[in-house]
Amino acid sequence: DKTVKAIVVRVDSPGGSAVASDSIRRELERAKEAGLPVVVSMGNFAASGGYYISTAADKIVAQPASITGSIGVIFGKMVIGKALEKVGINHDDVKQGEYASAMSPYRTFTEKEA
């Protein structure tokens, strides 16, 4: 539609599905590839997936009290414990708290951590 001059997206979301966020962001990228400017207006919240969507914009406008940021849309870790064992390297964990070693590279996540 040649009458459309730009896309303005109002984001007011504390987060949500990574797949949905990625799908929306991809469509904004496609609009930019087609030559349409993309502007995001952040509402009360633009966190996690809402923040991720916003990063596709050419311009972001936030309310003074908008809560924005991301704790990560995609998350992972490299596990090297068995590889180290094969070459004779051992380790010991010293921790305090149930989830203190969740990011340890020496083991996979437990069911509760995943």
Backbone as XML, in Angstrom:
<?xml version="1.0"?>
<chain id="A" units="angstrom">
  <residue number="1" name="ASP">
    <atom name="N" x="0.844" y="-1.175" z="0.000"/>
    <atom name="CA" x="0.000" y="0.000" z="0.000"/>
    <atom name="C" x="0.891" y="1.241" z="0.000"/>
  </residue>
  <residue number="2" name="LYS">
    <atom name="N" x="0.878" y="1.974" z="-1.066"/>
    <atom name="CA" x="1.744" y="3.152" z="-1.236"/>
    <atom name="C" x="1.362" y="4.312" z="-0.320"/>
  </residue>
  <residue number="3" name="THR">
    <atom name="N" x="0.162" y="4.263" z="0.285"/>
    <atom name="CA" x="-0.260" y="5.357" z="1.164"/>
    <atom name="C" x="0.347" y="5.222" z="2.563"/>
  </residue>
  <residue number="4" name="VAL">
    <atom name="N" x="0.876" y="4.070" z="2.891"/>
    <atom name="CA" x="1.498" y="3.855" z="4.198"/>
    <atom name="C" x="2.887" y="4.473" z="4.174"/>
  </residue>
  <residue number="5" name="LYS">
    <atom name="N" x="3.133" y="5.386" z="5.087"/>
    <atom name="CA" x="4.414" y="6.107" z="5.134"/>
    <atom name="C" x="5.350" y="5.584" z="6.221"/>
  </residue>
  <residue number="6" name="ALA">
    <atom name="N" x="4.796" y="4.931" z="7.238"/>
    <atom name="CA" x="5.596" y="4.389" z="8.338"/>
    <atom name="C" x="4.741" y="3.425" z="9.137"/>
  </residue>
  <residue number="7" name="ILE">
    <atom name="N" x="5.400" y="2.652" z="9.968"/>
    <atom name="CA" x="4.703" y="1.756" z="10.892"/>
    <atom name="C" x="5.042" y="2.217" z="12.304"/>
  </residue>
  <residue number="8" name="VAL">
    <atom name="N" x="4.011" y="2.469" z="13.098"/>
    <atom name="CA" x="4.186" y="2.838" z="14.504"/>
    <atom name="C" x="3.605" y="1.698" z="15.334"/>
  </residue>
  <residue number="9" name="VAL">
    <atom name="N" x="4.433" y="1.144" z="16.203"/>
    <atom name="CA" x="4.024" y="0.004" z="17.027"/>
    <atom name="C" x="4.017" y="0.447" z="18.485"/>
  </residue>
  <residue number="10" name="ARG">
    <atom name="N" x="2.906" y="0.231" z="19.154"/>
    <atom name="CA" x="2.822" y="0.510" z="20.594"/>
    <atom name="C" x="3.136" y="-0.782" z="21.321"/>
  </residue>
  <residue number="11" name="VAL">
    <atom name="N" x="4.189" y="-0.783" z="22.110"/>
    <atom name="CA" x="4.591" y="-1.964" z="22.876"/>
    <atom name="C" x="4.264" y="-1.696" z="24.339"/>
  </residue>
  <residue number="12" name="ASP">
    <atom name="N" x="3.416" y="-2.516" z="24.911"/>
    <atom name="CA" x="3.082" y="-2.445" z="26.328"/>
    <atom name="C" x="2.975" y="-3.881" z="26.818"/>
  </residue>
  <residue number="13" name="SER">
    <atom name="N" x="4.130" y="-4.480" z="27.062"/>
    <atom name="CA" x="4.178" y="-5.909" z="27.357"/>
    <atom name="C" x="5.293" y="-6.222" z="28.345"/>
  </residue>
  <residue number="14" name="PRO">
    <atom name="N" x="5.000" y="-7.059" z="29.350"/>
    <atom name="CA" x="6.040" y="-7.495" z="30.264"/>
    <atom name="C" x="6.863" y="-8.653" z="29.694"/>
  </residue>
  <residue number="15" name="GLY">
    <atom name="N" x="6.525" y="-9.100" z="28.504"/>
    <atom name="CA" x="7.238" y="-10.217" z="27.886"/>
    <atom name="C" x="6.257" y="-11.204" z="27.303"/>
  </residue>
  <residue number="16" name="GLY">
    <atom name="N" x="6.694" y="-12.419" z="27.136"/>
    <atom name="CA" x="5.819" y="-13.440" z="26.580"/>
    <atom name="C" x="6.611" y="-14.460" z="25.795"/>
  </residue>
  <residue number="17" name="SER">
    <atom name="N" x="5.961" y="-15.026" z="24.821"/>
    <atom name="CA" x="6.540" y="-16.102" z="24.026"/>
    <atom name="C" x="7.728" y="-15.618" z="23.197"/>
  </residue>
  <residue number="18" name="ALA">
    <atom name="N" x="8.827" y="-16.352" z="23.267"/>
    <atom name="CA" x="9.998" y="-16.030" z="22.442"/>
    <atom name="C" x="9.667" y="-16.186" z="20.966"/>
  </residue>
  <residue number="19" name="VAL">
    <atom name="N" x="8.884" y="-17.194" z="20.626"/>
    <atom name="CA" x="8.506" y="-17.434" z="19.226"/>
    <atom name="C" x="7.650" y="-16.282" z="18.707"/>
  </residue>
  <residue number="20" name="ALA">
    <atom name="N" x="6.670" y="-15.853" z="19.486"/>
    <atom name="CA" x="5.809" y="-14.745" z="19.067"/>
    <atom name="C" x="6.625" y="-13.462" z="18.929"/>
  </residue>
  <residue number="21" name="SER">
    <atom name="N" x="7.507" y="-13.200" z="19.886"/>
    <atom name="CA" x="8.345" y="-12.000" z="19.825"/>
    <atom name="C" x="9.225" y="-12.017" z="18.588"/>
  </residue>
  <residue number="22" name="ASP">
    <atom name="N" x="9.819" y="-13.155" z="18.296"/>
    <atom name="CA" x="10.681" y="-13.274" z="17.125"/>
    <atom name="C" x="9.886" y="-13.099" z="15.836"/>
  </residue>
  <residue number="23" name="SER">
    <atom name="N" x="8.674" y="-13.631" z="15.783"/>
    <atom name="CA" x="7.822" y="-13.495" z="14.595"/>
    <atom name="C" x="7.465" y="-12.030" z="14.343"/>
  </residue>
  <residue number="24" name="ILE">
    <atom name="N" x="7.090" y="-11.324" z="15.393"/>
    <atom name="CA" x="6.737" y="-9.905" z="15.253"/>
    <atom name="C" x="7.964" y="-9.105" z="14.827"/>
  </residue>
  <residue number="25" name="ARG">
    <atom name="N" x="9.101" y="-9.374" z="15.458"/>
    <atom name="CA" x="10.320" y="-8.652" z="15.110"/>
    <atom name="C" x="10.697" y="-8.896" z="13.652"/>
  </residue>
  <residue number="26" name="ARG">
    <atom name="N" x="10.572" y="-10.118" z="13.200"/>
    <atom name="CA" x="10.904" y="-10.445" z="11.805"/>
    <atom name="C" x="10.017" y="-9.662" z="10.843"/>
  </residue>
  <residue number="27" name="GLU">
    <atom name="N" x="8.734" y="-9.525" z="11.151"/>
    <atom name="CA" x="7.832" y="-8.763" z="10.280"/>
    <atom name="C" x="8.206" y="-7.284" z="10.258"/>
  </residue>
  <residue number="28" name="LEU">
    <atom name="N" x="8.665" y="-6.754" z="11.376"/>
    <atom name="CA" x="9.133" y="-5.368" z="11.399"/>
    <atom name="C" x="10.394" y="-5.221" z="10.549"/>
  </residue>
  <residue number="29" name="GLU">
    <atom name="N" x="11.274" y="-6.194" z="10.606"/>
    <atom name="CA" x="12.475" y="-6.183" z="9.764"/>
    <atom name="C" x="12.092" y="-6.219" z="8.284"/>
  </residue>
  <residue number="30" name="ARG">
    <atom name="N" x="11.112" y="-7.036" z="7.944"/>
    <atom name="CA" x="10.655" y="-7.110" z="6.544"/>
    <atom name="C" x="10.074" y="-5.778" z="6.085"/>
  </residue>
  <residue number="31" name="ALA">
    <atom name="N" x="9.345" y="-5.108" z="6.956"/>
    <atom name="CA" x="8.787" y="-3.794" z="6.615"/>
    <atom name="C" x="9.917" y="-2.794" z="6.360"/>
  </residue>
  <residue number="32" name="LYS">
    <atom name="N" x="10.959" y="-2.837" z="7.184"/>
    <atom name="CA" x="12.105" y="-1.948" z="6.982"/>
    <atom name="C" x="12.809" y="-2.258" z="5.665"/>
  </residue>
  <residue number="33" name="GLU">
    <atom name="N" x="12.954" y="-3.551" z="5.345"/>
    <atom name="CA" x="13.566" y="-3.944" z="4.073"/>
    <atom name="C" x="12.771" y="-3.412" z="2.886"/>
  </residue>
  <residue number="34" name="ALA">
    <atom name="N" x="11.457" y="-3.267" z="3.079"/>
    <atom name="CA" x="10.584" y="-2.735" z="2.030"/>
    <atom name="C" x="10.621" y="-1.206" z="1.981"/>
  </residue>
  <residue number="35" name="GLY">
    <atom name="N" x="11.407" y="-0.599" z="2.872"/>
    <atom name="CA" x="11.560" y="0.845" z="2.849"/>
    <atom name="C" x="10.675" y="1.624" z="3.803"/>
  </residue>
  <residue number="36" name="LEU">
    <atom name="N" x="9.927" y="0.947" z="4.649"/>
    <atom name="CA" x="9.062" y="1.646" z="5.602"/>
    <atom name="C" x="9.818" y="1.925" z="6.903"/>
  </residue>
  <residue number="37" name="PRO">
    <atom name="N" x="9.789" y="3.150" z="7.370"/>
    <atom name="CA" x="10.361" y="3.423" z="8.693"/>
    <atom name="C" x="9.500" y="2.762" z="9.771"/>
  </residue>
  <residue number="38" name="VAL">
    <atom name="N" x="10.152" y="2.275" z="10.819"/>
    <atom name="CA" x="9.443" y="1.639" z="11.931"/>
    <atom name="C" x="9.764" y="2.414" z="13.204"/>
  </residue>
  <residue number="39" name="VAL">
    <atom name="N" x="8.708" y="2.826" z="13.905"/>
    <atom name="CA" x="8.836" y="3.550" z="15.162"/>
    <atom name="C" x="8.133" y="2.744" z="16.242"/>
  </residue>
  <residue number="40" name="VAL">
    <atom name="N" x="8.791" y="2.585" z="17.385"/>
    <atom name="CA" x="8.177" y="1.908" z="18.531"/>
    <atom name="C" x="7.880" y="2.948" z="19.601"/>
  </residue>
  <residue number="41" name="SER">
    <atom name="N" x="6.684" y="2.867" z="20.131"/>
    <atom name="CA" x="6.266" y="3.679" z="21.265"/>
    <atom name="C" x="6.123" y="2.735" z="22.449"/>
  </residue>
  <residue number="42" name="MET">
    <atom name="N" x="6.981" y="2.908" z="23.456"/>
    <atom name="CA" x="6.942" y="2.033" z="24.629"/>
    <atom name="C" x="5.934" y="2.557" z="25.636"/>
  </residue>
  <residue number="43" name="GLY">
    <atom name="N" x="5.051" y="1.654" z="26.080"/>
    <atom name="CA" x="4.050" y="1.989" z="27.084"/>
    <atom name="C" x="4.597" y="1.777" z="28.478"/>
  </residue>
  <residue number="44" name="ASN">
    <atom name="N" x="3.750" y="1.270" z="29.363"/>
    <atom name="CA" x="4.163" y="1.037" z="30.754"/>
    <atom name="C" x="5.309" y="0.038" z="30.849"/>
  </residue>
  <residue number="45" name="PHE">
    <atom name="N" x="5.226" y="-1.016" z="30.021"/>
    <atom name="CA" x="6.242" y="-2.058" z="30.022"/>
    <atom name="C" x="6.686" y="-2.336" z="28.589"/>
  </residue>
  <residue number="46" name="ALA">
    <atom name="N" x="7.966" y="-2.573" z="28.427"/>
    <atom name="CA" x="8.508" y="-3.093" z="27.168"/>
    <atom name="C" x="9.681" y="-3.968" z="27.582"/>
  </residue>
  <residue number="47" name="ALA">
    <atom name="N" x="9.344" y="-5.057" z="28.231"/>
    <atom name="CA" x="10.365" y="-5.916" z="28.819"/>
    <atom name="C" x="10.436" y="-7.243" z="28.080"/>
  </residue>
  <residue number="48" name="SER">
    <atom name="N" x="11.567" y="-7.883" z="28.198"/>
    <atom name="CA" x="11.819" y="-9.196" z="27.634"/>
    <atom name="C" x="11.455" y="-9.217" z="26.153"/>
  </residue>
  <residue number="49" name="GLY">
    <atom name="N" x="10.435" y="-9.969" z="25.758"/>
    <atom name="CA" x="10.053" y="-10.033" z="24.346"/>
    <atom name="C" x="9.624" y="-8.687" z="23.795"/>
  </residue>
  <residue number="50" name="GLY">
    <atom name="N" x="9.000" y="-7.864" z="24.617"/>
    <atom name="CA" x="8.615" y="-6.519" z="24.190"/>
    <atom name="C" x="9.826" y="-5.662" z="23.873"/>
  </residue>
  <residue number="51" name="TYR">
    <atom name="N" x="10.867" y="-5.801" z="24.671"/>
    <atom name="CA" x="12.127" y="-5.102" z="24.411"/>
    <atom name="C" x="12.746" y="-5.615" z="23.119"/>
  </residue>
  <residue number="52" name="TYR">
    <atom name="N" x="12.749" y="-6.940" z="22.940"/>
    <atom name="CA" x="13.332" y="-7.556" z="21.747"/>
    <atom name="C" x="12.639" y="-7.053" z="20.483"/>
  </residue>
  <residue number="53" name="ILE">
    <atom name="N" x="11.320" y="-6.986" z="20.505"/>
    <atom name="CA" x="10.566" y="-6.456" z="19.372"/>
    <atom name="C" x="11.003" y="-5.019" z="19.086"/>
  </residue>
  <residue number="54" name="SER">
    <atom name="N" x="11.166" y="-4.234" z="20.133"/>
    <atom name="CA" x="11.507" y="-2.817" z="19.992"/>
    <atom name="C" x="12.856" y="-2.592" z="19.317"/>
  </residue>
  <residue number="55" name="THR">
    <atom name="N" x="13.775" y="-3.542" z="19.464"/>
    <atom name="CA" x="15.113" y="-3.350" z="18.893"/>
    <atom name="C" x="15.111" y="-3.338" z="17.374"/>
  </residue>
  <residue number="56" name="ALA">
    <atom name="N" x="14.018" y="-3.729" z="16.744"/>
    <atom name="CA" x="13.936" y="-3.686" z="15.282"/>
    <atom name="C" x="13.588" y="-2.295" z="14.767"/>
  </residue>
  <residue number="57" name="ALA">
    <atom name="N" x="13.199" y="-1.395" z="15.638"/>
    <atom name="CA" x="12.723" y="-0.071" z="15.222"/>
    <atom name="C" x="13.869" y="0.840" z="14.782"/>
  </residue>
  <residue number="58" name="ASP">
    <atom name="N" x="13.526" y="1.767" z="13.910"/>
    <atom name="CA" x="14.463" y="2.826" z="13.536"/>
    <atom name="C" x="14.533" y="3.871" z="14.644"/>
  </residue>
  <residue number="59" name="LYS">
    <atom name="N" x="13.446" y="4.039" z="15.351"/>
    <atom name="CA" x="13.343" y="5.046" z="16.419"/>
    <atom name="C" x="12.490" y="4.455" z="17.534"/>
  </residue>
  <residue number="60" name="ILE">
    <atom name="N" x="12.902" y="4.665" z="18.780"/>
    <atom name="CA" x="12.136" y="4.213" z="19.942"/>
    <atom name="C" x="11.793" y="5.430" z="20.789"/>
  </residue>
  <residue number="61" name="VAL">
    <atom name="N" x="10.526" y="5.559" z="21.156"/>
    <atom name="CA" x="10.056" y="6.623" z="22.035"/>
    <atom name="C" x="9.468" y="5.949" z="23.265"/>
  </residue>
  <residue number="62" name="ALA">
    <atom name="N" x="9.980" y="6.293" z="24.440"/>
    <atom name="CA" x="9.502" y="5.673" z="25.678"/>
    <atom name="C" x="8.884" y="6.731" z="26.578"/>
  </residue>
  <residue number="63" name="GLN">
    <atom name="N" x="7.855" y="6.330" z="27.305"/>
    <atom name="CA" x="7.286" y="7.194" z="28.338"/>
    <atom name="C" x="8.346" y="7.380" z="29.425"/>
  </residue>
  <residue number="64" name="PRO">
    <atom name="N" x="8.317" y="8.482" z="30.151"/>
    <atom name="CA" x="9.311" y="8.685" z="31.208"/>
    <atom name="C" x="9.346" y="7.561" z="32.246"/>
  </residue>
  <residue number="65" name="ALA">
    <atom name="N" x="8.230" y="6.918" z="32.501"/>
    <atom name="CA" x="8.190" y="5.868" z="33.523"/>
    <atom name="C" x="8.130" y="4.456" z="32.926"/>
  </residue>
  <residue number="66" name="SER">
    <atom name="N" x="8.413" y="4.319" z="31.628"/>
    <atom name="CA" x="8.410" y="2.980" z="31.012"/>
    <atom name="C" x="9.414" y="2.081" z="31.711"/>
  </residue>
  <residue number="67" name="ILE">
    <atom name="N" x="9.001" y="0.858" z="31.961"/>
    <atom name="CA" x="9.906" y="-0.152" z="32.505"/>
    <atom name="C" x="10.338" y="-1.005" z="31.329"/>
  </residue>
  <residue number="68" name="THR">
    <atom name="N" x="11.623" y="-0.954" z="31.029"/>
    <atom name="CA" x="12.112" y="-1.689" z="29.867"/>
    <atom name="C" x="13.414" y="-2.390" z="30.193"/>
  </residue>
  <residue number="69" name="GLY">
    <atom name="N" x="13.715" y="-3.388" z="29.415"/>
    <atom name="CA" x="14.931" y="-4.158" z="29.600"/>
    <atom name="C" x="14.650" y="-5.602" z="29.277"/>
  </residue>
  <residue number="70" name="SER">
    <atom name="N" x="15.682" y="-6.389" z="29.366"/>
    <atom name="CA" x="15.520" y="-7.786" z="29.007"/>
    <atom name="C" x="16.391" y="-8.661" z="29.886"/>
  </residue>
  <residue number="71" name="ILE">
    <atom name="N" x="15.827" y="-9.771" z="30.303"/>
    <atom name="CA" x="16.612" y="-10.767" z="31.018"/>
    <atom name="C" x="16.999" y="-11.902" z="30.073"/>
  </residue>
  <residue number="72" name="GLY">
    <atom name="N" x="16.644" y="-11.734" z="28.794"/>
    <atom name="CA" x="17.036" y="-12.716" z="27.794"/>
    <atom name="C" x="15.853" y="-13.389" z="27.148"/>
  </residue>
  <residue number="73" name="VAL">
    <atom name="N" x="15.829" y="-13.357" z="25.858"/>
    <atom name="CA" x="14.795" y="-14.047" z="25.101"/>
    <atom name="C" x="15.221" y="-15.481" z="24.856"/>
  </residue>
  <residue number="74" name="ILE">
    <atom name="N" x="16.497" y="-15.665" z="24.612"/>
    <atom name="CA" x="17.059" y="-16.999" z="24.379"/>
    <atom name="C" x="18.172" y="-17.201" z="25.391"/>
  </residue>
  <residue number="75" name="PHE">
    <atom name="N" x="18.270" y="-18.386" z="25.922"/>
    <atom name="CA" x="19.219" y="-18.637" z="26.990"/>
    <atom name="C" x="19.863" y="-19.997" z="26.788"/>
  </residue>
  <residue number="76" name="GLY">
    <atom name="N" x="21.110" y="-20.112" z="27.075"/>
    <atom name="CA" x="21.787" y="-21.398" z="26.986"/>
    <atom name="C" x="23.111" y="-21.351" z="27.719"/>
  </residue>
  <residue number="77" name="LYS">
    <atom name="N" x="23.756" y="-22.506" z="27.801"/>
    <atom name="CA" x="25.082" y="-22.552" z="28.407"/>
    <atom name="C" x="25.844" y="-23.725" z="27.802"/>
  </residue>
  <residue number="78" name="MET">
    <atom name="N" x="27.159" y="-23.600" z="27.778"/>
    <atom name="CA" x="28.015" y="-24.671" z="27.287"/>
    <atom name="C" x="28.364" y="-25.571" z="28.474"/>
  </residue>
  <residue number="79" name="VAL">
    <atom name="N" x="28.234" y="-26.871" z="28.281"/>
    <atom name="CA" x="28.548" y="-27.832" z="29.336"/>
    <atom name="C" x="29.806" y="-28.584" z="28.923"/>
  </residue>
  <residue number="80" name="ILE">
    <atom name="N" x="30.871" y="-28.454" z="29.732"/>
    <atom name="CA" x="32.172" y="-29.030" z="29.366"/>
    <atom name="C" x="32.689" y="-30.043" z="30.383"/>
  </residue>
  <residue number="81" name="GLY">
    <atom name="N" x="31.861" y="-30.392" z="31.358"/>
    <atom name="CA" x="32.307" y="-31.279" z="32.438"/>
    <atom name="C" x="32.858" y="-32.613" z="31.965"/>
  </residue>
  <residue number="82" name="LYS">
    <atom name="N" x="32.142" y="-33.305" z="31.098"/>
    <atom name="CA" x="32.598" y="-34.624" z="30.626"/>
    <atom name="C" x="33.851" y="-34.509" z="29.770"/>
  </residue>
  <residue number="83" name="ALA">
    <atom name="N" x="33.962" y="-33.449" z="28.987"/>
    <atom name="CA" x="35.168" y="-33.247" z="28.169"/>
    <atom name="C" x="36.388" y="-33.055" z="29.058"/>
  </residue>
  <residue number="84" name="LEU">
    <atom name="N" x="36.231" y="-32.306" z="30.132"/>
    <atom name="CA" x="37.347" y="-32.099" z="31.053"/>
    <atom name="C" x="37.735" y="-33.395" z="31.757"/>
  </residue>
  <residue number="85" name="GLU">
    <atom name="N" x="36.736" y="-34.201" z="32.116"/>
    <atom name="CA" x="37.018" y="-35.490" z="32.757"/>
    <atom name="C" x="37.854" y="-36.381" z="31.844"/>
  </residue>
  <residue number="86" name="LYS">
    <atom name="N" x="37.575" y="-36.335" z="30.547"/>
    <atom name="CA" x="38.301" y="-37.180" z="29.581"/>
    <atom name="C" x="39.788" y="-36.844" z="29.529"/>
  </residue>
  <residue number="87" name="VAL">
    <atom name="N" x="40.136" y="-35.610" z="29.856"/>
    <atom name="CA" x="41.556" y="-35.222" z="29.849"/>
    <atom name="C" x="42.121" y="-35.123" z="31.261"/>
  </residue>
  <residue number="88" name="GLY">
    <atom name="N" x="41.381" y="-35.663" z="32.238"/>
    <atom name="CA" x="41.886" y="-35.757" z="33.599"/>
    <atom name="C" x="41.738" y="-34.516" z="34.450"/>
  </residue>
  <residue number="89" name="ILE">
    <atom name="N" x="40.858" y="-33.611" z="34.062"/>
    <atom name="CA" x="40.640" y="-32.408" z="34.866"/>
    <atom name="C" x="39.361" y="-32.586" z="35.666"/>
  </residue>
  <residue number="90" name="ASN">
    <atom name="N" x="39.459" y="-32.410" z="36.981"/>
    <atom name="CA" x="38.310" y="-32.543" z="37.877"/>
    <atom name="C" x="37.985" y="-31.186" z="38.497"/>
  </residue>
  <residue number="91" name="HIS">
    <atom name="N" x="36.818" y="-31.090" z="39.081"/>
    <atom name="CA" x="36.402" y="-29.841" z="39.726"/>
    <atom name="C" x="35.584" y="-30.160" z="40.970"/>
  </residue>
  <residue number="92" name="ASP">
    <atom name="N" x="35.472" y="-29.201" z="41.851"/>
    <atom name="CA" x="34.613" y="-29.278" z="43.019"/>
    <atom name="C" x="33.776" y="-28.012" z="43.070"/>
  </residue>
  <residue number="93" name="ASP">
    <atom name="N" x="32.515" y="-28.145" z="43.436"/>
    <atom name="CA" x="31.639" y="-26.992" z="43.599"/>
    <atom name="C" x="31.534" y="-26.629" z="45.076"/>
  </residue>
  <residue number="94" name="VAL">
    <atom name="N" x="31.579" y="-25.358" z="45.363"/>
    <atom name="CA" x="31.275" y="-24.831" z="46.686"/>
    <atom name="C" x="30.163" y="-23.837" z="46.453"/>
  </residue>
  <residue number="95" name="LYS">
    <atom name="N" x="28.999" y="-24.100" z="47.043"/>
    <atom name="CA" x="27.859" y="-23.222" z="46.773"/>
    <atom name="C" x="27.004" y="-23.060" z="48.007"/>
  </residue>
  <residue number="96" name="GLN">
    <atom name="N" x="26.189" y="-22.019" z="47.971"/>
    <atom name="CA" x="25.202" y="-21.789" z="49.015"/>
    <atom name="C" x="23.926" y="-21.391" z="48.313"/>
  </residue>
  <residue number="97" name="GLY">
    <atom name="N" x="22.887" y="-22.159" z="48.471"/>
    <atom name="CA" x="21.616" y="-21.889" z="47.814"/>
    <atom name="C" x="21.327" y="-22.936" z="46.746"/>
  </residue>
  <residue number="98" name="GLU">
    <atom name="N" x="20.061" y="-23.238" z="46.616"/>
    <atom name="CA" x="19.619" y="-24.313" z="45.722"/>
    <atom name="C" x="20.043" y="-24.109" z="44.274"/>
  </residue>
  <residue number="99" name="TYR">
    <atom name="N" x="20.019" y="-22.874" z="43.784"/>
    <atom name="CA" x="20.308" y="-22.615" z="42.373"/>
    <atom name="C" x="21.663" y="-21.948" z="42.149"/>
  </residue>
  <residue number="100" name="ALA">
    <atom name="N" x="22.500" y="-21.928" z="43.141"/>
    <atom name="CA" x="23.773" y="-21.211" z="43.049"/>
    <atom name="C" x="24.673" y="-21.736" z="41.934"/>
  </residue>
  <residue number="101" name="SER">
    <atom name="N" x="24.580" y="-23.014" z="41.624"/>
    <atom name="CA" x="25.454" y="-23.568" z="40.581"/>
    <atom name="C" x="24.697" y="-23.857" z="39.280"/>
  </residue>
  <residue number="102" name="ALA">
    <atom name="N" x="23.553" y="-23.241" z="39.107"/>
    <atom name="CA" x="22.752" y="-23.496" z="37.907"/>
    <atom name="C" x="23.535" y="-23.203" z="36.630"/>
  </residue>
  <residue number="103" name="MET">
    <atom name="N" x="24.400" y="-22.198" z="36.651"/>
    <atom name="CA" x="25.156" y="-21.843" z="35.450"/>
    <atom name="C" x="26.519" y="-22.529" z="35.376"/>
  </residue>
  <residue number="104" name="SER">
    <atom name="N" x="26.727" y="-23.522" z="36.221"/>
    <atom name="CA" x="27.993" y="-24.245" z="36.204"/>
    <atom name="C" x="28.212" y="-24.890" z="34.826"/>
  </residue>
  <residue number="105" name="PRO">
    <atom name="N" x="29.395" y="-24.719" z="34.236"/>
    <atom name="CA" x="29.667" y="-25.345" z="32.946"/>
    <atom name="C" x="30.004" y="-26.830" z="33.072"/>
  </residue>
  <residue number="106" name="TYR">
    <atom name="N" x="29.997" y="-27.345" z="34.296"/>
    <atom name="CA" x="30.389" y="-28.728" z="34.524"/>
    <atom name="C" x="29.226" y="-29.710" z="34.505"/>
  </residue>
  <residue number="107" name="ARG">
    <atom name="N" x="28.001" y="-29.212" z="34.388"/>
    <atom name="CA" x="26.836" y="-30.104" z="34.392"/>
    <atom name="C" x="25.669" y="-29.472" z="33.630"/>
  </residue>
  <residue number="108" name="THR">
    <atom name="N" x="24.712" y="-30.305" z="33.257"/>
    <atom name="CA" x="23.513" y="-29.809" z="32.612"/>
    <atom name="C" x="22.568" y="-29.249" z="33.675"/>
  </residue>
  <residue number="109" name="PHE">
    <atom name="N" x="21.518" y="-28.562" z="33.233"/>
    <atom name="CA" x="20.518" y="-28.059" z="34.156"/>
    <atom name="C" x="19.760" y="-29.216" z="34.780"/>
  </residue>
  <residue number="110" name="THR">
    <atom name="N" x="19.364" y="-29.075" z="36.044"/>
    <atom name="CA" x="18.451" y="-30.037" z="36.642"/>
    <atom name="C" x="17.046" y="-29.739" z="36.109"/>
  </residue>
  <residue number="111" name="GLU">
    <atom name="N" x="16.109" y="-30.619" z="36.379"/>
    <atom name="CA" x="14.744" y="-30.406" z="35.921"/>
    <atom name="C" x="14.142" y="-29.136" z="36.516"/>
  </residue>
  <residue number="112" name="LYS">
    <atom name="N" x="14.441" y="-28.847" z="37.780"/>
    <atom name="CA" x="13.931" y="-27.639" z="38.430"/>
    <atom name="C" x="14.550" y="-26.364" z="37.851"/>
  </residue>
  <residue number="113" name="GLU">
    <atom name="N" x="15.795" y="-26.453" z="37.375"/>
    <atom name="CA" x="16.489" y="-25.279" z="36.829"/>
    <atom name="C" x="16.082" y="-24.975" z="35.391"/>
  </residue>
  <residue number="114" name="ALA">
    <atom name="N" x="15.641" y="-25.977" z="34.678"/>
    <atom name="CA" x="15.380" y="-25.818" z="33.232"/>
    <atom name="C" x="14.139" y="-25.054" z="32.927"/>
  </residue>
</chain>
